[in-house]
PDB file of N, CA and C in Angstrom:
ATOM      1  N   UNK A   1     -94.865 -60.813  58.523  1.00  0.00           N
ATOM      2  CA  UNK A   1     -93.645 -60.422  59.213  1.00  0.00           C
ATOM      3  C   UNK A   1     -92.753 -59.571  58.329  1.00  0.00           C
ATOM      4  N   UNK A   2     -92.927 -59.151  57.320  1.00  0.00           N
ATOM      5  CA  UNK A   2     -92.211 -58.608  56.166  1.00  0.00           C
ATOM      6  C   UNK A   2     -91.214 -58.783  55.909  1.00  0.00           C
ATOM      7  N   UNK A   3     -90.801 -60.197  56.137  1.00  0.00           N
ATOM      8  CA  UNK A   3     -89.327 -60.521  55.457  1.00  0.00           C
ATOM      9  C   UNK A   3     -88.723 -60.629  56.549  1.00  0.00           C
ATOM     10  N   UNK A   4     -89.106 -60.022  57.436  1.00  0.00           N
ATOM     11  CA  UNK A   4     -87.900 -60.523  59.359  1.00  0.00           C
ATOM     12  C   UNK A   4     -88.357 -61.735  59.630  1.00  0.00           C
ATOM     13  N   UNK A   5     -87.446 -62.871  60.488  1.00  0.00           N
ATOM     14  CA  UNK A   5     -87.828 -63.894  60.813  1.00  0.00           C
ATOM     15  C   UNK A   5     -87.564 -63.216  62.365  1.00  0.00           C
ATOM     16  N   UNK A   6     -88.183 -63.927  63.137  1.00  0.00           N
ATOM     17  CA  UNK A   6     -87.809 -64.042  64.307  1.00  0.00           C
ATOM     18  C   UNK A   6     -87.667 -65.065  64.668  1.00  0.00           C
ATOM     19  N   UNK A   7     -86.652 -64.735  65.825  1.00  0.00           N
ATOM     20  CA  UNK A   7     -85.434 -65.001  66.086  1.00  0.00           C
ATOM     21  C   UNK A   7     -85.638 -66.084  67.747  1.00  0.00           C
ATOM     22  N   UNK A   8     -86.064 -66.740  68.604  1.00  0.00           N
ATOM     23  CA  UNK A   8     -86.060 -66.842  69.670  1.00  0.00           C
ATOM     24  C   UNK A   8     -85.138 -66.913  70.583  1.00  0.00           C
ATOM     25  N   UNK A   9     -84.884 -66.723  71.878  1.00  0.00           N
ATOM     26  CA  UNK A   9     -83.261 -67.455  71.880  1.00  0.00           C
ATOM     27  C   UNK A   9     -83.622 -68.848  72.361  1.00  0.00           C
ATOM     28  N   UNK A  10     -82.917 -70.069  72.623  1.00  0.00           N
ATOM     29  CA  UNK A  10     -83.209 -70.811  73.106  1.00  0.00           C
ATOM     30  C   UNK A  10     -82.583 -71.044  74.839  1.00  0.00           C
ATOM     31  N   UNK A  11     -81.394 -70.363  74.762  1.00  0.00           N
ATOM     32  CA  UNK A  11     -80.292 -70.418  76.200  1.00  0.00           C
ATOM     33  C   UNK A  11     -79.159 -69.279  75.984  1.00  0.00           C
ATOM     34  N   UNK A  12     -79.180 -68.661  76.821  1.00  0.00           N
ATOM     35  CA  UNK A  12     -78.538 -67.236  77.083  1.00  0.00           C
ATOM     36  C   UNK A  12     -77.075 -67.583  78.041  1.00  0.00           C
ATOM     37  N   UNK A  13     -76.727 -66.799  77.697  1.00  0.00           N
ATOM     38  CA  UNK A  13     -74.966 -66.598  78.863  1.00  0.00           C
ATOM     39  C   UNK A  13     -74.696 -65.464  79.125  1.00  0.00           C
ATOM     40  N   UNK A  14     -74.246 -64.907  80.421  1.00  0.00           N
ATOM     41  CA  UNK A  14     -73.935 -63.344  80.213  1.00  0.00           C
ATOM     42  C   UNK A  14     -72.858 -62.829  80.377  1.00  0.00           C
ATOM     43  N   UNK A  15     -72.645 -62.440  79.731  1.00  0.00           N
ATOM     44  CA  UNK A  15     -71.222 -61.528  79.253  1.00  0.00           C
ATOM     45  C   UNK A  15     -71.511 -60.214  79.811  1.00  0.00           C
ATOM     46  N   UNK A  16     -70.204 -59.701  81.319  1.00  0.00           N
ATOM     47  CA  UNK A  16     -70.314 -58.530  81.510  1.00  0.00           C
ATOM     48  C   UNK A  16     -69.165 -57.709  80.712  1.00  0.00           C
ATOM     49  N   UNK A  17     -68.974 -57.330  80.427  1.00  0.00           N
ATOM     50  CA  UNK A  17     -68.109 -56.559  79.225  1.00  0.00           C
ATOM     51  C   UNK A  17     -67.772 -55.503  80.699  1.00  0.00           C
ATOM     52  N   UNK A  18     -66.283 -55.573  80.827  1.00  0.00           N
ATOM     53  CA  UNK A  18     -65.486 -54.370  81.004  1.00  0.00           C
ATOM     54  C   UNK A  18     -64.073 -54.200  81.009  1.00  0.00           C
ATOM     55  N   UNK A  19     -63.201 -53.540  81.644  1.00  0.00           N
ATOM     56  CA  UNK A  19     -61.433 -53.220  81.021  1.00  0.00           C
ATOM     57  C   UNK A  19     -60.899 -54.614  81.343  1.00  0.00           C
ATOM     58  N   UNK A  20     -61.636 -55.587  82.371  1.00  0.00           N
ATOM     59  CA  UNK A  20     -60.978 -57.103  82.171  1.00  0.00           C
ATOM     60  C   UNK A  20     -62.035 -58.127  81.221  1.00  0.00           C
ATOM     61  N   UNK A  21     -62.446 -57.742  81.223  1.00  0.00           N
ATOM     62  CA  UNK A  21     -63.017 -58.673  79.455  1.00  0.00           C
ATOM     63  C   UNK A  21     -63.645 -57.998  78.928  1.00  0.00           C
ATOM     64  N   UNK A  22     -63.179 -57.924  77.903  1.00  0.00           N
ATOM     65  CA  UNK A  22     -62.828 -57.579  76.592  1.00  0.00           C
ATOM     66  C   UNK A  22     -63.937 -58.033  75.732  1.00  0.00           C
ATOM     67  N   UNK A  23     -63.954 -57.410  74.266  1.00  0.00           N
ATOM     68  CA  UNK A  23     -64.552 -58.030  73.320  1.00  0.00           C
ATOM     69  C   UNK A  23     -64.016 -59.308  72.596  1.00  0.00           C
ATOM     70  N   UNK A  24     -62.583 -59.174  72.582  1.00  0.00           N
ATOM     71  CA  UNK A  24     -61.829 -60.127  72.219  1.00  0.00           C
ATOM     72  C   UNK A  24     -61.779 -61.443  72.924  1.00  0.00           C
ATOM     73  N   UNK A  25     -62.038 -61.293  74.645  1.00  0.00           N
ATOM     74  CA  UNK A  25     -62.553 -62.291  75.086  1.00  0.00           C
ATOM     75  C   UNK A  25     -63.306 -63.020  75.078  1.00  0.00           C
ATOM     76  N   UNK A  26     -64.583 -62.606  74.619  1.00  0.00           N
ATOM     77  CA  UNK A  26     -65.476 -62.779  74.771  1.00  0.00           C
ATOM     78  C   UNK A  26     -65.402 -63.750  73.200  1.00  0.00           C
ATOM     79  N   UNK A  27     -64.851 -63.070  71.647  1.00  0.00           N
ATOM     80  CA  UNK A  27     -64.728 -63.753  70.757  1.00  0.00           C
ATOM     81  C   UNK A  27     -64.045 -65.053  71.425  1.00  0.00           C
ATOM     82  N   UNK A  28     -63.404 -65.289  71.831  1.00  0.00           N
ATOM     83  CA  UNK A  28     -62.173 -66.344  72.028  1.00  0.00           C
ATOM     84  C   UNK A  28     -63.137 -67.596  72.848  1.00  0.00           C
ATOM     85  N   UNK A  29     -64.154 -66.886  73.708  1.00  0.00           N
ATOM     86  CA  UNK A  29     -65.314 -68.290  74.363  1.00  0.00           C
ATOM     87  C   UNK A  29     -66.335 -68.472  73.232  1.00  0.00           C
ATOM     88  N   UNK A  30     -66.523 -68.069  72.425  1.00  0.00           N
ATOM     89  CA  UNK A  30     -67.916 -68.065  71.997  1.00  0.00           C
ATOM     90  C   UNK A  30     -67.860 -69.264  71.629  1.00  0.00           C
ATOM     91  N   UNK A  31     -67.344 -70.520  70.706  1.00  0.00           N
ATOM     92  CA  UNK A  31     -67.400 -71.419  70.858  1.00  0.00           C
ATOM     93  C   UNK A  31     -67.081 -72.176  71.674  1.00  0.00           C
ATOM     94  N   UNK A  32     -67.038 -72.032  72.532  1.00  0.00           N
ATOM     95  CA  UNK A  32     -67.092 -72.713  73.609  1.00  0.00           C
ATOM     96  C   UNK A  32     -68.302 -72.975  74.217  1.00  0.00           C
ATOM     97  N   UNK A  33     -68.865 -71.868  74.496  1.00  0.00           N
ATOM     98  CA  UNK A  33     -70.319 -71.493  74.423  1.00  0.00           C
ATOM     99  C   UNK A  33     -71.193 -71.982  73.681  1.00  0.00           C
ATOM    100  N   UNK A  34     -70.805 -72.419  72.526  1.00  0.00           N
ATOM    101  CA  UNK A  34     -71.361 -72.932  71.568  1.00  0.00           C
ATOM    102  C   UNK A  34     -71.853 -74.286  71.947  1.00  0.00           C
ATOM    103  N   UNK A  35     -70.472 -74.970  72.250  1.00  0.00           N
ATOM    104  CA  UNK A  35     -70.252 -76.376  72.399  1.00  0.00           C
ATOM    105  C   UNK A  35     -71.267 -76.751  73.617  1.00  0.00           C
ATOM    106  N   UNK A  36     -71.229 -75.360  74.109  1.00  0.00           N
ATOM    107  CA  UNK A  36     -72.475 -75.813  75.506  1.00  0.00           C
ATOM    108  C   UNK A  36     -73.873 -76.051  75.371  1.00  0.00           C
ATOM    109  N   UNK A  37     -73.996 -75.629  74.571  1.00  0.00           N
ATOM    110  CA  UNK A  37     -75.958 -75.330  73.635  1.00  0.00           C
ATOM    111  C   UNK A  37     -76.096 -73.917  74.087  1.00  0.00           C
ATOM    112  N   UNK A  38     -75.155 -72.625  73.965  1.00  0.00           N
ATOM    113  CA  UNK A  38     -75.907 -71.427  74.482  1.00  0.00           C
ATOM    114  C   UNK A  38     -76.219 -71.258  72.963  1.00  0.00           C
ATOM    115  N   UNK A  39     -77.468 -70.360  72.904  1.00  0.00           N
ATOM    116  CA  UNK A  39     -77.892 -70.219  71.298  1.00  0.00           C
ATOM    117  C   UNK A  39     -77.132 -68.246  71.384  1.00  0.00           C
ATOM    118  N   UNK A  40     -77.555 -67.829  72.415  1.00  0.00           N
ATOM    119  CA  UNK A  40     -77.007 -65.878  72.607  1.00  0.00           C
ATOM    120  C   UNK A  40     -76.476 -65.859  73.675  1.00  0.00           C
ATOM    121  N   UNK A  41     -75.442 -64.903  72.998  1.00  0.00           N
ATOM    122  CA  UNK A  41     -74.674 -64.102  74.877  1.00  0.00           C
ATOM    123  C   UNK A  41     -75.880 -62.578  74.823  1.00  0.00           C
ATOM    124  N   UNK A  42     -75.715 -63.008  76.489  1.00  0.00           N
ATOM    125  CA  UNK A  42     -76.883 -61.455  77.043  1.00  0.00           C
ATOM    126  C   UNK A  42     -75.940 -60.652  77.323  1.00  0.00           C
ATOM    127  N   UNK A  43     -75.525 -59.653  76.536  1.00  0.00           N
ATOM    128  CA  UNK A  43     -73.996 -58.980  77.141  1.00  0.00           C
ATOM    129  C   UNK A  43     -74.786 -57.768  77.733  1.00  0.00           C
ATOM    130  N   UNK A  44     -73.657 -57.264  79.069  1.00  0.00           N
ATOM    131  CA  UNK A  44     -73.793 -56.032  79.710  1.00  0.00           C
ATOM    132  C   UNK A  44     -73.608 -54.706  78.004  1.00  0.00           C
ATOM    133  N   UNK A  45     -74.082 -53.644  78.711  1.00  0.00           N
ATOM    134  CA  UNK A  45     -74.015 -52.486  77.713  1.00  0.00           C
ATOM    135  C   UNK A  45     -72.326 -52.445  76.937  1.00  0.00           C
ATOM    136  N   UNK A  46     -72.371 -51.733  76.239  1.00  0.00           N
ATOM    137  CA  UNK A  46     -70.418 -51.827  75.290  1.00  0.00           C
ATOM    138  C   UNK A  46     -70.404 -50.845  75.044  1.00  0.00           C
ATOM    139  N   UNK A  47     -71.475 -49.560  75.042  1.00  0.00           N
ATOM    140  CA  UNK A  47     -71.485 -48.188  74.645  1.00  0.00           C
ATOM    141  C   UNK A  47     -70.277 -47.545  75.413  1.00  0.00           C
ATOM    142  N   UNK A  48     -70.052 -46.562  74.792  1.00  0.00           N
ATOM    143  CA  UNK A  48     -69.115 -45.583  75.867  1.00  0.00           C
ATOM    144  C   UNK A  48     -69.518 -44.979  76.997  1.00  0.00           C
ATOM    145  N   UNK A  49     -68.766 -45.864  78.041  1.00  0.00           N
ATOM    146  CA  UNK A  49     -69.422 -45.191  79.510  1.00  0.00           C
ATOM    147  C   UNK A  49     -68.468 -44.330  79.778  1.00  0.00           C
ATOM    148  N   UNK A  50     -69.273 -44.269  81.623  1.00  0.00           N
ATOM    149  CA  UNK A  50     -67.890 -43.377  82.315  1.00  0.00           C
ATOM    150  C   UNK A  50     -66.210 -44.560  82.380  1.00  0.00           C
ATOM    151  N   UNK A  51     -65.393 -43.615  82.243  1.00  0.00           N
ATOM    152  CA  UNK A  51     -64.361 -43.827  82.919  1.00  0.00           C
ATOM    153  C   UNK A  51     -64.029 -45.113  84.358  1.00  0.00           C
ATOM    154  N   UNK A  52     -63.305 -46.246  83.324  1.00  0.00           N
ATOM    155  CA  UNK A  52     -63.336 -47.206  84.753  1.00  0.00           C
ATOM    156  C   UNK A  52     -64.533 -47.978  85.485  1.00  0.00           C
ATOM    157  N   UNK A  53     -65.329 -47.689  84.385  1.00  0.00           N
ATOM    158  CA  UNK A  53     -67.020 -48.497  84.673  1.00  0.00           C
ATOM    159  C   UNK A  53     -66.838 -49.963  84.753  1.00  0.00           C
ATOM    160  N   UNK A  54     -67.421 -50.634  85.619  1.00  0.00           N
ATOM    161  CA  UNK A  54     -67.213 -52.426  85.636  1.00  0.00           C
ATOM    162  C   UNK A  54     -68.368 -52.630  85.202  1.00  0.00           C
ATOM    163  N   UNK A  55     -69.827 -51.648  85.390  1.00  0.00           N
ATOM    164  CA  UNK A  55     -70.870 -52.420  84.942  1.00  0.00           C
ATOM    165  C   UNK A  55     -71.535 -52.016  83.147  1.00  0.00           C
ATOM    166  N   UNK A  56     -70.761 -50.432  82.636  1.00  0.00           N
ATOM    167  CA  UNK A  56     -70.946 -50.207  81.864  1.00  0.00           C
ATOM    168  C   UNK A  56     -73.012 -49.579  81.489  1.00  0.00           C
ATOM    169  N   UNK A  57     -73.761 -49.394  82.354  1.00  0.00           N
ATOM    170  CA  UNK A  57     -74.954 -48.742  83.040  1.00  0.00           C
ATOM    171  C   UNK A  57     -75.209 -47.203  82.121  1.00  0.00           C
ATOM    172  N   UNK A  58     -73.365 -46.938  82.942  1.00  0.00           N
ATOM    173  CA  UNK A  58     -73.340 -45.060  82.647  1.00  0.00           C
ATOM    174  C   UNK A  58     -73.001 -44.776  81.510  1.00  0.00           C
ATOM    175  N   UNK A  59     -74.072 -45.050  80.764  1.00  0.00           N
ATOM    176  CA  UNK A  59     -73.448 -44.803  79.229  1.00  0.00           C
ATOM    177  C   UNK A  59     -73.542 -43.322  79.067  1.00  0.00           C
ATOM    178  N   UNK A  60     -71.988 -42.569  78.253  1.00  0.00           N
ATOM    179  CA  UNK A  60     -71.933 -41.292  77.813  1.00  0.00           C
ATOM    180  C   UNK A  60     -72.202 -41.115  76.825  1.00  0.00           C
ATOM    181  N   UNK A  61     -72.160 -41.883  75.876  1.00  0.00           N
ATOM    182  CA  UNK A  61     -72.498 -41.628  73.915  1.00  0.00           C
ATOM    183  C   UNK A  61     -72.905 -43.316  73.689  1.00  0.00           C
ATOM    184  N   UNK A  62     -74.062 -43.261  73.262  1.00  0.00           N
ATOM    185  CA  UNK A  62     -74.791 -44.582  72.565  1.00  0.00           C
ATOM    186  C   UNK A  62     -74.503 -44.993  71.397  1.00  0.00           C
ATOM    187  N   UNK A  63     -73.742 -43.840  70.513  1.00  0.00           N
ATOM    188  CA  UNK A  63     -73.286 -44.079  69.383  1.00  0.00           C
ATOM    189  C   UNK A  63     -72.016 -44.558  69.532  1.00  0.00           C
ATOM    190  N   UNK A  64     -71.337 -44.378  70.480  1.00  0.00           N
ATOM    191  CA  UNK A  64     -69.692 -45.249  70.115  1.00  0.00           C
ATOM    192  C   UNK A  64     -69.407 -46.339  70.929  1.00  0.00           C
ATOM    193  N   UNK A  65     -68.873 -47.155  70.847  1.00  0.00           N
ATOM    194  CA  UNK A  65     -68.155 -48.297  71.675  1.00  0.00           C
ATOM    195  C   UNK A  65     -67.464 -47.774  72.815  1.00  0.00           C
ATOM    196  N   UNK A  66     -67.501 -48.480  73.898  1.00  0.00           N
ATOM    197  CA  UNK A  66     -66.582 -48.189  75.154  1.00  0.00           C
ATOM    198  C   UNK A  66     -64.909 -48.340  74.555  1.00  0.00           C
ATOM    199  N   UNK A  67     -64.055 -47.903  74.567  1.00  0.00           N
ATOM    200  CA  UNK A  67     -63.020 -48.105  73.953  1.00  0.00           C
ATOM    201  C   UNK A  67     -61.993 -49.001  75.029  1.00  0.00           C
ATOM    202  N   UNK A  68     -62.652 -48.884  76.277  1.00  0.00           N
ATOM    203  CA  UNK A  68     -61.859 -49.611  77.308  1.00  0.00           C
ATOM    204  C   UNK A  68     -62.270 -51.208  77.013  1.00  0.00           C
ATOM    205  N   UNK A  69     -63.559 -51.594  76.519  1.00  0.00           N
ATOM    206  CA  UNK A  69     -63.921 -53.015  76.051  1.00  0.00           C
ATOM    207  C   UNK A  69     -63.397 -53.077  74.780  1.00  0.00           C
ATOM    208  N   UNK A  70     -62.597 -52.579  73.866  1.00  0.00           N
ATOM    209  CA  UNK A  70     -62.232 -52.617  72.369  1.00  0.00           C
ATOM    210  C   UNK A  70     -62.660 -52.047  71.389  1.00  0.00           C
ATOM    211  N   UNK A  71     -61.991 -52.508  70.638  1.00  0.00           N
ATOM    212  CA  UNK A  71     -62.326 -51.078  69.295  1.00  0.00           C
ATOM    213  C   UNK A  71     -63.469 -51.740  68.510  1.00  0.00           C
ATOM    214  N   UNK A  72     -63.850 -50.930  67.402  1.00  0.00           N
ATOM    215  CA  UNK A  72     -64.648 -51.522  66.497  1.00  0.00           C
ATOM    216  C   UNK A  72     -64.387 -52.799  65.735  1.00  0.00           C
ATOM    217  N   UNK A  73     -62.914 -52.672  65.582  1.00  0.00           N
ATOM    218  CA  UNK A  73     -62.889 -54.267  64.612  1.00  0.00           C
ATOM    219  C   UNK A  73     -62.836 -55.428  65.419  1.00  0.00           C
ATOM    220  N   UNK A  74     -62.382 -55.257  66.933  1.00  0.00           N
ATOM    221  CA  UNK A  74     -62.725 -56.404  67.643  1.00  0.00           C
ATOM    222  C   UNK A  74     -64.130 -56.408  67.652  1.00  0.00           C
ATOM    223  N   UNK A  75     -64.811 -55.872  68.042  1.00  0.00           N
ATOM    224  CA  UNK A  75     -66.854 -55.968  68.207  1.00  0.00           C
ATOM    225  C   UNK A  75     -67.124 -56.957  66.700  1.00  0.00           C
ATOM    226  N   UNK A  76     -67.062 -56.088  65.954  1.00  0.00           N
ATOM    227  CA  UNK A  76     -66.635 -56.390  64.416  1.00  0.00           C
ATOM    228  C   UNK A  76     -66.353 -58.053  64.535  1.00  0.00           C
ATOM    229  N   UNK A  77     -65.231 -58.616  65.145  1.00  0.00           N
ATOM    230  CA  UNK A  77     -64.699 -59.941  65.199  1.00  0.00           C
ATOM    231  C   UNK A  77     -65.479 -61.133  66.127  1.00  0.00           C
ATOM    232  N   UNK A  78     -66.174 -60.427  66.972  1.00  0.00           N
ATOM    233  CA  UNK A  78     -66.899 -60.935  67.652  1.00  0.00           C
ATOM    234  C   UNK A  78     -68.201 -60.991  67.127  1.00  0.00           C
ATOM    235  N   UNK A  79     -68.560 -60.776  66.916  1.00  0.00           N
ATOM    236  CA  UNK A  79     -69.848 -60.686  65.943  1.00  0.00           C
ATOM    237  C   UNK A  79     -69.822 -61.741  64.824  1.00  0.00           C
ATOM    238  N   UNK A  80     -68.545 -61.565  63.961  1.00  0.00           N
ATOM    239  CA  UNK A  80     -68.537 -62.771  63.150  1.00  0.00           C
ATOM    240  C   UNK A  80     -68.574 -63.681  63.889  1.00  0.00           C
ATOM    241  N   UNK A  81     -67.715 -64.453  64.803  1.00  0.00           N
ATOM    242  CA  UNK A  81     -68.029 -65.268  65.266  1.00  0.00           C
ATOM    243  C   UNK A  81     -68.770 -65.816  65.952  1.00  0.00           C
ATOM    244  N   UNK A  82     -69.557 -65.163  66.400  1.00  0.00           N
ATOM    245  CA  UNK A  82     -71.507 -65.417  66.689  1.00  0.00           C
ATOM    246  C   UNK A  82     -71.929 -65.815  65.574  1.00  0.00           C
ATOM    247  N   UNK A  83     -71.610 -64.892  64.359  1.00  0.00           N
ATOM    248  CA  UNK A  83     -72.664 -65.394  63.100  1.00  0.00           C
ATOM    249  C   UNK A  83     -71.969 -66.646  62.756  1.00  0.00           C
ATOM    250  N   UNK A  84     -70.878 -66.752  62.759  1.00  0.00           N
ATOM    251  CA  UNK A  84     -70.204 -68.365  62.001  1.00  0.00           C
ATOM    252  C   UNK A  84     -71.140 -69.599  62.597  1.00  0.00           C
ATOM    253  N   UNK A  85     -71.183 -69.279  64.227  1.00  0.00           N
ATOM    254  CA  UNK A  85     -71.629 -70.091  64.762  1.00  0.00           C
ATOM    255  C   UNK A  85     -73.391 -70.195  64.483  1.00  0.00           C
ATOM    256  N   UNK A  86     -74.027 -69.351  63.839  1.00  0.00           N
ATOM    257  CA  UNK A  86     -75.609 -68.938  64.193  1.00  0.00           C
ATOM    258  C   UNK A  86     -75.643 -68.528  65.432  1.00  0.00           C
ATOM    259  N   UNK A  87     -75.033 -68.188  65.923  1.00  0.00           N
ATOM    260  CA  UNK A  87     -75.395 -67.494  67.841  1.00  0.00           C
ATOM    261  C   UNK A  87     -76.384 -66.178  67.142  1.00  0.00           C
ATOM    262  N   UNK A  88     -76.630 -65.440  68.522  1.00  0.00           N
ATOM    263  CA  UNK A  88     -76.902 -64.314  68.610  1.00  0.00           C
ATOM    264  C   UNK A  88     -76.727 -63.321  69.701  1.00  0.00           C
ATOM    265  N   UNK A  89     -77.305 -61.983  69.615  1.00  0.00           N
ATOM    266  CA  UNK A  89     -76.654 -61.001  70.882  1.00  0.00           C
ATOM    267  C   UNK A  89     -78.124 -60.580  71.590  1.00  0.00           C
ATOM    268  N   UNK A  90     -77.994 -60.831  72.634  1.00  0.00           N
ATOM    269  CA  UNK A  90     -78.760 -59.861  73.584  1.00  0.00           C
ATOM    270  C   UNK A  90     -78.361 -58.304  74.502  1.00  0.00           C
ATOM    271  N   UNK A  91     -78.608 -57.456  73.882  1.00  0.00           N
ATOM    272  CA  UNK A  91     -77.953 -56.573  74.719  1.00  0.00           C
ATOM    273  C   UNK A  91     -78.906 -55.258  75.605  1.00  0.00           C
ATOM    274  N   UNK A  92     -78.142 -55.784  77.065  1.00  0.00           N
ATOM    275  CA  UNK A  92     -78.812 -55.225  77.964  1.00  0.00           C
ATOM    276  C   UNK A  92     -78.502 -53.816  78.339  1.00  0.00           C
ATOM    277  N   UNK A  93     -79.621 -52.975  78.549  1.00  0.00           N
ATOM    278  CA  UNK A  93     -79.627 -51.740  78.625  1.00  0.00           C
ATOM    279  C   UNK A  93     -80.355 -50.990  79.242  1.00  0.00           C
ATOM    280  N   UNK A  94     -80.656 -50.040  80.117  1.00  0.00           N
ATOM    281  CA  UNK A  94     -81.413 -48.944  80.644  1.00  0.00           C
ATOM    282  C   UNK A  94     -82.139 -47.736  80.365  1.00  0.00           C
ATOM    283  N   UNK A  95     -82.886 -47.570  79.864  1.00  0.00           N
ATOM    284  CA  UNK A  95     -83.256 -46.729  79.323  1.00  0.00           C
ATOM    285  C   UNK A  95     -83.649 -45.353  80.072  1.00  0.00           C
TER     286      UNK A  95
END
């Protein structure tokens, strides 16, 4: 495996990410989530979509964050707190 472990999930939750929840929201359940036995949130896409997107699908740039779901240091904050917990991310996408 060259040094990667893998990872399984054991129980998923899904997080749709858009201008009413937030990344910051999403930090603020994660233990909560925790407390439930979810091991990953399956979050909707966070890339920069169109304008006013609820499902976040129409991604315009793969390289940046939706800025309507938060900036980088919230993602950033959320993330730690997945790792504090050992969680992990599933993130769903279209190719």
């Amino acid at each position: 495996m060259n040094g990667i472990g893998l990872r399984i999930p054991a129980a998923t939750y899904r997080l749709q990410f858009n201008s009413g929840f937030r990344f910051s929201d999403a930090r603020e359940i994660v233990p909560y989530l925790h407390r439930l036995g979810i091991s990953d949130i399956y979050a909707s896409p966070y890339f920069k979509a169109s304008e006013g997107s609820l499902h976040g699908y129409d991604i315009l740039d793969q390289n940046s964050l939706n800025p309507e779901i938060g900036s980088e240091d919230e993602y950033e904050a959320m993330v730690d707190e997945l790792k504090r917990l050992d969680m992990g991310q599933i993130l769903d996408i279209v190719p």
